[in-house]
Amino acid sequence: MTGTTISAVEAGLGPSGLYGVPLVGEGHPLGKKDFTSDQEVRWCPGCGDYAVLAAVQSFLPELGLRRENIVFVSGIGCSSRFPYYLDTYGMHSIHGRAPAIASGIAVSRPDLSVWVVTGDGDALSIGGNHIAHALRRNINITILLFNNRIYGLTKGQYSPTSEAGKITKSTPMGSLDTPFNPVSFAIGSEATFVARALDSDRKQLTAVLRAAAEHRGASFVEIYQNCPIFNDGAFDPLKSPDTRDEQMIRLEHGQPIRWGEQGRHGLGRDPRSGQLVSVEVADVGEEALVVHDDHNEDPAYAFALSRLSDPPIGRTPVGVFRSVRRPTYDDMAREQVAHAQSTQGPGDLAQLFAGKDSWTVD
Amino acid sequence: MLKQTQQLHRVVIRLAGDSGDGMQLTGDRFTAESAVLGNDLSTLPNYPAEIRAPAGTLPGVSSFQVHFADHDVLTPGDAPDVLVAMNPAGLKANLRDLRHGGDVIVDTDEFTKRNLARVGYETNPLEDGSLDGYQVHKVALTSLTVAALEGHEITKKEAERAKNMFALGLLSWLYSRPVEGTEAFLRAKFAARPEILDANLTAFRAGWSYGETTEDFAVIYQVQPAPMPPGTYRNINGNTALAYGLMAAAARCGLPLFLGSYPITPASDVLHELSKHKRFGVLTFQAEDEIAGVGAALGASYAGALGVTTTSGPGVALKTETIGLAVTLELPLIICDVQRGGPSTGLPTKTEQADLLQVMYGRNGEAPVPVLAARSPADCFDVAIEAARIATAYRTPVFVLTDGYLANGSEPWRIPVIEELPALQVSFATEPNGANGEFLPYLRDPQTLARPWAVPGTPGLEHRIGGIEKADGSGNISYDPANHDHMVRVRAEKVERIAESIPPLEVADPDGDARVLVLGWGSTYGPIAAACRNLREEGVHVAQAHLRHLNPFPSNTGEVLSRYDRVVVPEMNLGQLSLMLRARYLVDVAGFNRVRGLPFTSTELADHLRTVVKEVAGA
Ligand code: SF4
């Protein structure tokens, strides 16, 4: 548990999420192989989980962390098999509870990089409470939510992110519930880091994962993941070369928000209501566009971006929606201990037990 | 005036008033004075479930009972000798428990028409003869307090509120208690409010002087110190003892203590207590719910801490799935269930022992968990240490059962010398254990069957564990039928083997020829032991044994049961231990069951046992 650790304070962003986690040190670089366990991967052929696993296995070595100081915790569902395939420490726990277990790990051990792998049912149905509270506490963990908008492991019931009216085995006449927008949910839960990525876009996924790992606090990454068996093509409009430019908005910090062929559409603000509106760049000029600022403290901004996928705009942003600084629960909990010890001295059990009203019998 | 002094061996006092009258504080202080004097004692607080029930009503009555004596005390006492009633509600709710001929001290100022009507008294019990069988002391507590505080810079309400200190002063005088501790306590408590401190001290001393001067109390009483083994003592309640035991256990294990918990009556005070001790490195995590409380504790255990969760029955129900996970992960975890009346919300502030089967069997699959139960408030300390020993040595979740009666009741505790507490050696895995240099997370210790505790951060031991059945040794996912059968049996065997490390069940049978054994568990120890003592004094021979380990049972349990013609098992449930004993040992134990939310009285137990002994003798 010793060795060099990341100590650099990123300019303006505070300590890294990896601060305190030992590094492998020079001369011993790890590779993808080092992060691949000997277990046979058992997802269905063509499952989007494969792409995410490959991206994570390739990207983890870049963080330079010691393998033994990385912990993946998952719940239940197809995606929750993830930890078995990574040669790190891992726990495949029970349905919905991974954030709670990860919280206990992160609070007790600042030298660990703690990851939660979950799905739309695991995180937003049975485990909705835990995910919300882990985010609001800003515990230093990275949550990867694989959203395939369906229950895969139980063979195809609708999930809390399935579109309303979904016909499944349990909803033969169509589902009746309004779905969650996971990014909106996270922002509403006081999350300090919220992003979205696509399973099939390795470059963008890796960039988002890196930013999430480096963020100190709870990082929430929704990964759109295709389930070819029960909900094939759910994200095709964002993936097909014919439609993706029109349908998807790539968020980049410091850049005006544009999409469409050669960025011809842009995001502007209605001068009277202040609401985000779609504009034609040719008509209004680039200066009129909203410049993306993921450090914007006001959650209403990121929330408004998360709603762009709804009508009337109906376009889906990917990238980092929100990345703001707030002290983490686990750092503060440890600080309270350190403060108590430095002001009152380390505890003396004998003195504590004796209390104020003791007496002695000879 | 000169008063007569009378020696008593034991006294039971109950203080009763409105929940705003400060009865618990008054009781605590009187208890502390008695403890410092050297009496043995036992206390029983009883408060309403509502935080502030309407003033002056029966549901709003809060009471505190203390039994102090010049000899070993086992229970808070069946029937009070003295009832202090701060209002008509306090009198009405408690009079029926008072010993016939006992003393009643009442605050006459509160016996107004309106207050009497509020609790359904049509006539004033102080005047209509309904207290004829008792020694009634009518004291105008409120107005005497207000008069004593004349000239103090406080409001009338604040002056009235000090009447509990007046009452405490009077009782302290009446029973010749030392008062320095209470004065020091008040000084510390009201350090920031000198005017309130002054008022309380004045009221306290005025109560004492009132006793000295009034003619209503002609006798003062003394209760001599009880002989106790040498040592330093303090008074302690079960929740505090449990918290201290957990801290001591973590220190002896050399592990940080991590509590994941969600507030619930009557367990919350353990969370409160542990939250105060950050300087000891204790981390407390108030989770979003019961499930997250135990989840975080399990996560902390996985990461190398002593993970603990505290709750009551409804919380155990919610934690069940995570406890099952801990069983299959084979990680240490302590789950403390401070039992209360059930089912469902039940009686949150009352005591019961009806979670035994829940903690034994309330999980899916074959999921054995060791179960321990504390027998007295101070015993919660020792049981916490024993739980940590089992959890860490066998890598298993362990249940600690206490209950509302132990949690809030108190008794003198001989403060242990830390270095003399059991040394709990914990060693984490540091090296690969496989033949080819690989790490096998489920390779077991041949003796305990415990698997290695390999905490993250240890190089070379990266491994994956989970709730899915795994192959013994490698820990890899396995759906193999033979392996599953093997694993189910190994987990059961591991828990059974704990019996090899626990002391045999001891039987107290001073006469040596008892044919009836009374076997209890948990908080019934005091009333059972008191009943047995009384019976033996009468010449009735009865043997007593008490279980601390409920899973596994001590190895000699079956043999002990077989030695007696009749085994009586008193429980505050409908026969849960009875069911376990019958199933395990095929012994026709006879339950004696009461589920009233209150502890047994030693009298009812003695009455029952006397009948059983007679029956067996006649058979
Ligand atoms: S059911 Fe769907 S999500 Fe699950 S493994 Fe198969 S393809 Fe992947």
Short mmCIF file of N, CA and C in Angstrom, two decimals, chain A residues 1 37-39 42 66-69 71 81 83-95 97 100-105 107-109 111-112 129-131 133-134 136-137 139 329 333-334 336-337 340-341 344-362, chain B residues 29 32 35-36 38 181 228-235 244 247-248 251 258 277-289 291-292 295-296 298-300 302-303 305 321-322 325 329 331 381 412-413 415-416 418 454-459 461-468 476-477 479:
data_model
loop_
_atom_site.label_atom_id
_atom_site.label_comp_id
_atom_site.label_asym_id
_atom_site.label_seq_id
_atom_site.Cartn_x
_atom_site.Cartn_y
_atom_site.Cartn_z
N MET A 1 0.82 -1.20 0.00
CA MET A 1 0.00 0.00 0.00
C MET A 1 0.86 1.26 0.00
N SER A 37 -8.53 -11.17 -17.06
CA SER A 37 -8.51 -12.34 -16.19
C SER A 37 -8.57 -13.61 -17.02
N ASP A 38 -8.42 -14.76 -16.36
CA ASP A 38 -8.42 -16.03 -17.09
C ASP A 38 -9.83 -16.56 -17.31
N GLN A 39 -10.84 -15.77 -16.97
CA GLN A 39 -12.20 -16.27 -17.08
C GLN A 39 -12.77 -16.07 -18.49
N ARG A 42 -18.69 -14.49 -21.07
CA ARG A 42 -19.91 -15.22 -21.39
C ARG A 42 -21.09 -14.35 -21.82
N ARG A 66 -1.42 0.85 -9.79
CA ARG A 66 -1.14 -0.55 -9.49
C ARG A 66 -2.45 -1.32 -9.59
N ARG A 67 -2.36 -2.45 -10.23
CA ARG A 67 -3.53 -3.28 -10.49
C ARG A 67 -4.24 -3.69 -9.19
N GLU A 68 -3.41 -3.98 -8.17
CA GLU A 68 -3.99 -4.46 -6.91
C GLU A 68 -4.73 -3.37 -6.15
N ASN A 69 -4.57 -2.14 -6.61
CA ASN A 69 -5.27 -1.05 -5.93
C ASN A 69 -6.52 -0.61 -6.68
N VAL A 71 -10.43 -1.68 -7.64
CA VAL A 71 -11.52 -2.58 -7.25
C VAL A 71 -12.74 -2.28 -8.11
N ARG A 81 -21.45 -8.89 -14.73
CA ARG A 81 -20.42 -9.92 -14.79
C ARG A 81 -19.04 -9.31 -15.02
N PRO A 83 -16.72 -7.51 -13.52
CA PRO A 83 -15.53 -7.67 -12.67
C PRO A 83 -14.83 -9.00 -12.87
N TYR A 84 -15.59 -10.06 -13.22
CA TYR A 84 -14.95 -11.36 -13.38
C TYR A 84 -13.91 -11.37 -14.48
N TYR A 85 -14.07 -10.45 -15.43
CA TYR A 85 -13.21 -10.49 -16.61
C TYR A 85 -12.00 -9.57 -16.51
N LEU A 86 -11.91 -8.86 -15.39
CA LEU A 86 -10.79 -7.93 -15.20
C LEU A 86 -9.87 -8.51 -14.14
N ASP A 87 -8.58 -8.49 -14.39
CA ASP A 87 -7.67 -9.04 -13.39
C ASP A 87 -7.27 -7.97 -12.37
N THR A 88 -8.29 -7.50 -11.66
CA THR A 88 -8.09 -6.57 -10.55
C THR A 88 -8.80 -7.21 -9.37
N TYR A 89 -8.95 -6.49 -8.27
CA TYR A 89 -9.85 -6.98 -7.23
C TYR A 89 -11.28 -6.73 -7.70
N GLY A 90 -12.18 -7.65 -7.41
CA GLY A 90 -13.53 -7.47 -7.90
C GLY A 90 -14.56 -8.16 -7.04
N MET A 91 -15.73 -7.55 -6.98
CA MET A 91 -16.84 -8.18 -6.26
C MET A 91 -18.12 -8.06 -7.07
N HIS A 92 -18.70 -9.21 -7.35
CA HIS A 92 -19.99 -9.29 -8.03
C HIS A 92 -21.02 -9.42 -6.92
N SER A 93 -21.70 -8.35 -6.58
CA SER A 93 -22.51 -8.39 -5.36
C SER A 93 -23.96 -8.74 -5.65
N ILE A 94 -24.87 -8.02 -5.06
CA ILE A 94 -26.29 -8.35 -5.22
C ILE A 94 -27.02 -7.19 -5.87
N HIS A 95 -28.25 -7.46 -6.25
CA HIS A 95 -28.96 -6.56 -7.15
C HIS A 95 -29.15 -5.15 -6.58
N ARG A 97 -27.10 -3.09 -5.11
CA ARG A 97 -26.42 -2.62 -3.89
C ARG A 97 -24.97 -2.25 -4.09
N ALA A 100 -23.60 0.95 -2.49
CA ALA A 100 -23.48 0.93 -1.03
C ALA A 100 -22.20 0.23 -0.61
N ILE A 101 -21.94 -0.91 -1.23
CA ILE A 101 -20.73 -1.68 -0.90
C ILE A 101 -19.49 -0.87 -1.28
N ALA A 102 -19.54 -0.26 -2.47
CA ALA A 102 -18.41 0.55 -2.92
C ALA A 102 -18.17 1.73 -1.99
N SER A 103 -19.26 2.27 -1.43
CA SER A 103 -19.11 3.40 -0.49
C SER A 103 -18.30 2.97 0.72
N GLY A 104 -18.60 1.79 1.24
CA GLY A 104 -17.85 1.29 2.40
C GLY A 104 -16.38 1.08 2.07
N ILE A 105 -16.13 0.61 0.85
CA ILE A 105 -14.73 0.38 0.44
C ILE A 105 -14.00 1.72 0.31
N VAL A 107 -14.73 4.67 1.55
CA VAL A 107 -14.57 5.44 2.79
C VAL A 107 -13.43 4.85 3.62
N SER A 108 -13.31 3.51 3.61
CA SER A 108 -12.24 2.92 4.43
C SER A 108 -10.86 2.98 3.80
N ARG A 109 -10.80 3.11 2.48
CA ARG A 109 -9.49 2.97 1.85
C ARG A 109 -9.22 4.03 0.78
N ASP A 111 -6.56 4.54 -0.66
CA ASP A 111 -5.52 4.10 -1.60
C ASP A 111 -6.09 3.21 -2.70
N LEU A 112 -7.43 3.14 -2.78
CA LEU A 112 -8.03 2.29 -3.81
C LEU A 112 -8.78 3.14 -4.84
N ASN A 129 -32.19 4.01 -5.01
CA ASN A 129 -31.90 4.75 -3.79
C ASN A 129 -30.39 4.89 -3.57
N HIS A 130 -29.67 3.80 -3.76
CA HIS A 130 -28.24 3.83 -3.44
C HIS A 130 -27.47 4.71 -4.41
N ILE A 131 -27.86 4.64 -5.69
CA ILE A 131 -27.12 5.42 -6.67
C ILE A 131 -27.32 6.92 -6.37
N HIS A 133 -27.93 8.36 -3.55
CA HIS A 133 -27.23 8.82 -2.34
C HIS A 133 -25.71 8.80 -2.51
N ALA A 134 -25.21 7.84 -3.28
CA ALA A 134 -23.76 7.84 -3.53
C ALA A 134 -23.38 9.10 -4.30
N ARG A 136 -25.08 12.06 -4.34
CA ARG A 136 -25.22 13.28 -3.53
C ARG A 136 -24.12 13.38 -2.50
N ARG A 137 -23.66 12.26 -1.99
CA ARG A 137 -22.56 12.30 -1.01
C ARG A 137 -21.24 12.63 -1.69
N ILE A 139 -19.15 10.47 -3.11
CA ILE A 139 -18.12 9.52 -2.70
C ILE A 139 -17.19 9.28 -3.88
N TYR A 329 -17.31 12.97 0.25
CA TYR A 329 -17.72 12.44 1.57
C TYR A 329 -16.57 11.70 2.23
N ALA A 333 -14.87 12.52 5.69
CA ALA A 333 -15.00 11.59 6.82
C ALA A 333 -13.63 11.31 7.42
N ARG A 334 -12.65 11.11 6.56
CA ARG A 334 -11.30 10.84 7.08
C ARG A 334 -10.70 12.09 7.72
N GLN A 336 -12.41 14.31 9.36
CA GLN A 336 -12.99 14.43 10.70
C GLN A 336 -12.22 13.58 11.70
N VAL A 337 -11.86 12.37 11.27
CA VAL A 337 -11.07 11.49 12.14
C VAL A 337 -9.72 12.14 12.44
N ALA A 340 -10.16 15.10 14.76
CA ALA A 340 -10.42 14.69 16.15
C ALA A 340 -9.13 14.21 16.80
N GLN A 341 -8.33 13.48 16.03
CA GLN A 341 -7.09 12.96 16.61
C GLN A 341 -6.08 14.06 16.87
N GLN A 344 -7.83 16.31 19.86
CA GLN A 344 -8.08 15.66 21.15
C GLN A 344 -7.04 14.60 21.47
N GLY A 345 -6.16 14.33 20.52
CA GLY A 345 -5.19 13.26 20.73
C GLY A 345 -5.84 11.93 20.42
N PRO A 346 -5.03 10.92 20.19
CA PRO A 346 -5.60 9.61 19.90
C PRO A 346 -6.36 9.10 21.12
N GLY A 347 -7.36 8.32 20.88
CA GLY A 347 -8.21 7.88 21.98
C GLY A 347 -7.52 6.93 22.94
N ASP A 348 -7.95 6.98 24.20
CA ASP A 348 -7.45 6.06 25.22
C ASP A 348 -8.66 5.28 25.73
N LEU A 349 -8.71 4.00 25.36
CA LEU A 349 -9.90 3.21 25.70
C LEU A 349 -10.14 3.16 27.20
N ALA A 350 -9.07 2.99 27.97
CA ALA A 350 -9.24 2.86 29.42
C ALA A 350 -9.91 4.10 30.00
N GLN A 351 -9.47 5.24 29.50
CA GLN A 351 -10.04 6.50 29.98
C GLN A 351 -11.50 6.63 29.56
N LEU A 352 -11.77 6.24 28.31
CA LEU A 352 -13.15 6.32 27.81
C LEU A 352 -14.07 5.42 28.65
N PHE A 353 -13.62 4.20 28.88
CA PHE A 353 -14.48 3.26 29.59
C PHE A 353 -14.72 3.72 31.03
N ALA A 354 -13.73 4.32 31.65
CA ALA A 354 -13.90 4.75 33.04
C ALA A 354 -14.98 5.81 33.16
N GLY A 355 -15.13 6.65 32.13
CA GLY A 355 -16.18 7.66 32.15
C GLY A 355 -16.00 8.65 33.28
N LYS A 356 -17.12 9.28 33.68
CA LYS A 356 -17.02 10.35 34.68
C LYS A 356 -17.47 9.91 36.06
N ASP A 357 -18.20 8.80 36.13
CA ASP A 357 -18.79 8.40 37.42
C ASP A 357 -18.31 7.01 37.83
N SER A 358 -17.01 6.80 37.86
CA SER A 358 -16.55 5.46 38.24
C SER A 358 -16.20 5.42 39.73
N TRP A 359 -16.14 4.23 40.29
CA TRP A 359 -15.73 4.06 41.68
C TRP A 359 -14.93 2.78 41.81
N THR A 360 -14.15 2.73 42.86
CA THR A 360 -13.23 1.59 42.99
C THR A 360 -13.57 0.77 44.24
N VAL A 361 -13.59 -0.52 44.08
CA VAL A 361 -13.80 -1.43 45.20
C VAL A 361 -12.48 -2.14 45.46
N ASP A 362 -11.99 -2.04 46.70
CA ASP A 362 -10.69 -2.67 47.00
C ASP A 362 -10.88 -4.12 47.43
N ARG B 29 -29.45 10.09 37.35
CA ARG B 29 -28.63 10.71 38.41
C ARG B 29 -28.76 9.95 39.71
N ALA B 32 -26.67 6.94 39.40
CA ALA B 32 -25.23 7.22 39.51
C ALA B 32 -24.84 7.43 40.97
N ALA B 35 -24.74 4.06 42.56
CA ALA B 35 -23.59 3.28 42.09
C ALA B 35 -22.34 3.73 42.82
N VAL B 36 -22.14 5.03 42.91
CA VAL B 36 -20.95 5.56 43.57
C VAL B 36 -20.94 5.16 45.04
N GLY B 38 -21.87 2.44 46.08
CA GLY B 38 -21.41 1.05 46.14
C GLY B 38 -22.53 0.03 46.16
N GLY B 181 -21.57 13.98 42.96
CA GLY B 181 -21.59 13.60 41.55
C GLY B 181 -22.66 14.36 40.80
N MET B 228 -18.59 -6.49 46.25
CA MET B 228 -18.31 -6.75 44.83
C MET B 228 -16.83 -7.09 44.71
N PRO B 229 -16.47 -7.87 43.69
CA PRO B 229 -15.04 -8.17 43.48
C PRO B 229 -14.26 -6.87 43.30
N PRO B 230 -13.01 -6.86 43.73
CA PRO B 230 -12.23 -5.63 43.61
C PRO B 230 -12.14 -5.19 42.15
N GLY B 231 -12.06 -3.90 41.97
CA GLY B 231 -11.93 -3.38 40.61
C GLY B 231 -12.52 -1.99 40.54
N THR B 232 -12.39 -1.39 39.37
CA THR B 232 -13.01 -0.09 39.16
C THR B 232 -14.30 -0.31 38.39
N TYR B 233 -15.34 0.32 38.87
CA TYR B 233 -16.67 0.11 38.31
C TYR B 233 -17.25 1.40 37.75
N ARG B 234 -18.21 1.22 36.88
CA ARG B 234 -19.07 2.32 36.47
C ARG B 234 -20.43 1.72 36.15
N ASN B 235 -21.41 2.57 36.05
CA ASN B 235 -22.72 2.09 35.64
C ASN B 235 -22.78 2.16 34.11
N TYR B 244 -18.85 0.11 23.23
CA TYR B 244 -17.49 -0.01 23.78
C TYR B 244 -16.89 -1.37 23.44
N MET B 247 -15.59 -1.29 19.99
CA MET B 247 -14.33 -0.53 19.91
C MET B 247 -13.17 -1.34 20.47
N ALA B 248 -13.42 -2.00 21.60
CA ALA B 248 -12.36 -2.81 22.20
C ALA B 248 -11.99 -3.96 21.26
N ALA B 251 -9.86 -2.75 18.46
CA ALA B 251 -8.50 -2.48 18.95
C ALA B 251 -7.73 -3.78 19.15
N PHE B 258 -15.59 0.12 11.43
CA PHE B 258 -16.46 0.83 10.49
C PHE B 258 -17.90 0.44 10.81
N HIS B 277 -16.65 8.87 18.71
CA HIS B 277 -15.28 8.43 18.99
C HIS B 277 -14.38 8.39 17.78
N LYS B 278 -14.44 9.47 16.99
CA LYS B 278 -13.61 9.55 15.78
C LYS B 278 -12.12 9.55 16.14
N ARG B 279 -11.79 10.08 17.30
CA ARG B 279 -10.37 10.12 17.66
C ARG B 279 -9.80 8.71 17.80
N PHE B 280 -10.68 7.74 17.97
CA PHE B 280 -10.22 6.34 18.03
C PHE B 280 -10.13 5.74 16.62
N GLY B 281 -10.38 6.58 15.62
CA GLY B 281 -10.33 6.07 14.24
C GLY B 281 -11.62 5.40 13.81
N VAL B 282 -12.68 5.54 14.63
CA VAL B 282 -13.95 4.89 14.28
C VAL B 282 -14.62 5.68 13.16
N LEU B 283 -14.99 4.99 12.08
CA LEU B 283 -15.74 5.63 11.00
C LEU B 283 -17.20 5.20 11.12
N THR B 284 -18.10 6.16 11.17
CA THR B 284 -19.52 5.82 11.19
C THR B 284 -20.16 6.40 9.95
N PHE B 285 -21.00 5.60 9.33
CA PHE B 285 -21.62 5.98 8.06
C PHE B 285 -23.12 5.83 8.25
N GLN B 286 -23.82 6.96 8.35
CA GLN B 286 -25.28 6.89 8.44
C GLN B 286 -25.80 6.76 7.01
N ALA B 287 -26.23 5.58 6.68
CA ALA B 287 -26.57 5.26 5.29
C ALA B 287 -27.98 5.74 4.95
N GLU B 288 -28.33 5.58 3.67
CA GLU B 288 -29.65 6.01 3.21
C GLU B 288 -30.74 5.03 3.62
N ASP B 289 -30.37 3.82 3.95
CA ASP B 289 -31.35 2.85 4.41
C ASP B 289 -30.61 1.68 5.07
N ILE B 291 -30.35 -1.31 4.12
CA ILE B 291 -29.61 -2.14 3.16
C ILE B 291 -28.24 -1.53 2.89
N ALA B 292 -28.21 -0.23 2.71
CA ALA B 292 -26.93 0.42 2.44
C ALA B 292 -26.05 0.40 3.69
N GLY B 295 -24.54 -2.91 3.58
CA GLY B 295 -23.72 -2.99 2.36
C GLY B 295 -22.39 -2.28 2.56
N ALA B 296 -22.45 -1.08 3.12
CA ALA B 296 -21.21 -0.33 3.35
C ALA B 296 -20.33 -1.06 4.36
N LEU B 298 -20.19 -4.25 4.85
CA LEU B 298 -19.59 -5.40 4.17
C LEU B 298 -18.45 -4.94 3.25
N GLY B 299 -18.67 -3.81 2.57
CA GLY B 299 -17.61 -3.25 1.73
C GLY B 299 -16.38 -2.93 2.56
N ALA B 300 -16.60 -2.37 3.74
CA ALA B 300 -15.48 -2.01 4.61
C ALA B 300 -14.75 -3.27 5.08
N TYR B 302 -14.57 -6.08 3.46
CA TYR B 302 -13.84 -6.55 2.28
C TYR B 302 -12.53 -5.78 2.15
N ALA B 303 -12.59 -4.48 2.49
CA ALA B 303 -11.41 -3.63 2.36
C ALA B 303 -10.49 -3.74 3.57
N ALA B 305 -11.49 -3.67 7.12
CA ALA B 305 -11.90 -3.09 8.40
C ALA B 305 -12.76 -4.11 9.14
N GLU B 321 -30.65 -9.91 2.52
CA GLU B 321 -29.99 -10.36 1.29
C GLU B 321 -28.48 -10.11 1.37
N THR B 322 -28.11 -8.98 1.94
CA THR B 322 -26.68 -8.67 2.05
C THR B 322 -26.00 -9.62 3.03
N LEU B 325 -25.18 -12.57 1.23
CA LEU B 325 -23.98 -12.33 0.41
C LEU B 325 -22.73 -12.50 1.27
N LEU B 329 -19.67 -14.82 0.53
CA LEU B 329 -18.35 -14.20 0.32
C LEU B 329 -17.38 -14.66 1.40
N LEU B 331 -16.84 -13.34 4.48
CA LEU B 331 -16.12 -12.19 5.01
C LEU B 331 -16.64 -11.90 6.42
N PHE B 381 -20.89 -5.90 26.24
CA PHE B 381 -19.48 -5.64 25.95
C PHE B 381 -18.76 -6.93 25.58
N PRO B 412 -23.99 -1.96 37.25
CA PRO B 412 -22.56 -1.68 37.42
C PRO B 412 -21.74 -2.62 36.55
N TRP B 413 -20.66 -2.09 36.03
CA TRP B 413 -19.78 -2.85 35.13
C TRP B 413 -18.37 -2.72 35.64
N ILE B 415 -14.88 -2.35 35.02
CA ILE B 415 -14.18 -1.90 33.81
C ILE B 415 -13.00 -2.82 33.55
N PRO B 416 -12.93 -3.39 32.37
CA PRO B 416 -11.86 -4.35 32.11
C PRO B 416 -10.53 -3.66 31.88
N ILE B 418 -7.74 -3.35 29.43
CA ILE B 418 -7.74 -3.61 27.98
C ILE B 418 -6.79 -4.76 27.63
N ALA B 454 -8.12 -11.68 1.89
CA ALA B 454 -7.14 -11.02 1.02
C ALA B 454 -7.68 -9.64 0.66
N VAL B 455 -7.12 -8.62 1.25
CA VAL B 455 -7.70 -7.29 1.06
C VAL B 455 -7.09 -6.61 -0.16
N PRO B 456 -7.91 -5.82 -0.87
CA PRO B 456 -7.41 -5.07 -2.02
C PRO B 456 -6.17 -4.27 -1.62
N GLY B 457 -5.27 -4.15 -2.56
CA GLY B 457 -4.02 -3.47 -2.27
C GLY B 457 -2.88 -4.46 -2.08
N THR B 458 -3.23 -5.74 -1.98
CA THR B 458 -2.19 -6.76 -1.81
C THR B 458 -1.78 -7.28 -3.18
N PRO B 459 -0.52 -7.05 -3.60
CA PRO B 459 -0.12 -7.47 -4.94
C PRO B 459 -0.11 -8.98 -5.08
N LEU B 461 -2.56 -10.97 -5.33
CA LEU B 461 -3.74 -11.68 -4.84
C LEU B 461 -5.03 -11.17 -5.49
N GLU B 462 -4.91 -10.47 -6.62
CA GLU B 462 -6.10 -9.98 -7.29
C GLU B 462 -7.03 -11.16 -7.54
N HIS B 463 -8.28 -11.00 -7.15
CA HIS B 463 -9.23 -12.10 -7.34
C HIS B 463 -10.64 -11.52 -7.36
N ARG B 464 -11.57 -12.35 -7.81
CA ARG B 464 -12.96 -11.93 -7.91
C ARG B 464 -13.80 -12.84 -7.03
N ILE B 465 -14.71 -12.22 -6.27
CA ILE B 465 -15.64 -13.01 -5.47
C ILE B 465 -17.05 -12.48 -5.75
N GLY B 466 -18.04 -13.27 -5.41
CA GLY B 466 -19.39 -12.79 -5.69
C GLY B 466 -20.44 -13.69 -5.09
N GLY B 467 -21.67 -13.31 -5.35
CA GLY B 467 -22.80 -14.04 -4.79
C GLY B 467 -23.13 -15.33 -5.53
N ILE B 468 -22.61 -15.48 -6.72
CA ILE B 468 -22.86 -16.72 -7.47
C ILE B 468 -22.05 -17.84 -6.83
N ASN B 476 -13.77 -19.60 -8.61
CA ASN B 476 -14.38 -19.32 -9.92
C ASN B 476 -15.85 -19.73 -9.91
N ILE B 477 -16.65 -19.03 -10.72
CA ILE B 477 -18.07 -19.36 -10.82
C ILE B 477 -18.21 -20.84 -11.15
N TYR B 479 -21.33 -23.90 -11.56
CA TYR B 479 -22.71 -24.40 -11.48
C TYR B 479 -22.73 -25.91 -11.32
#
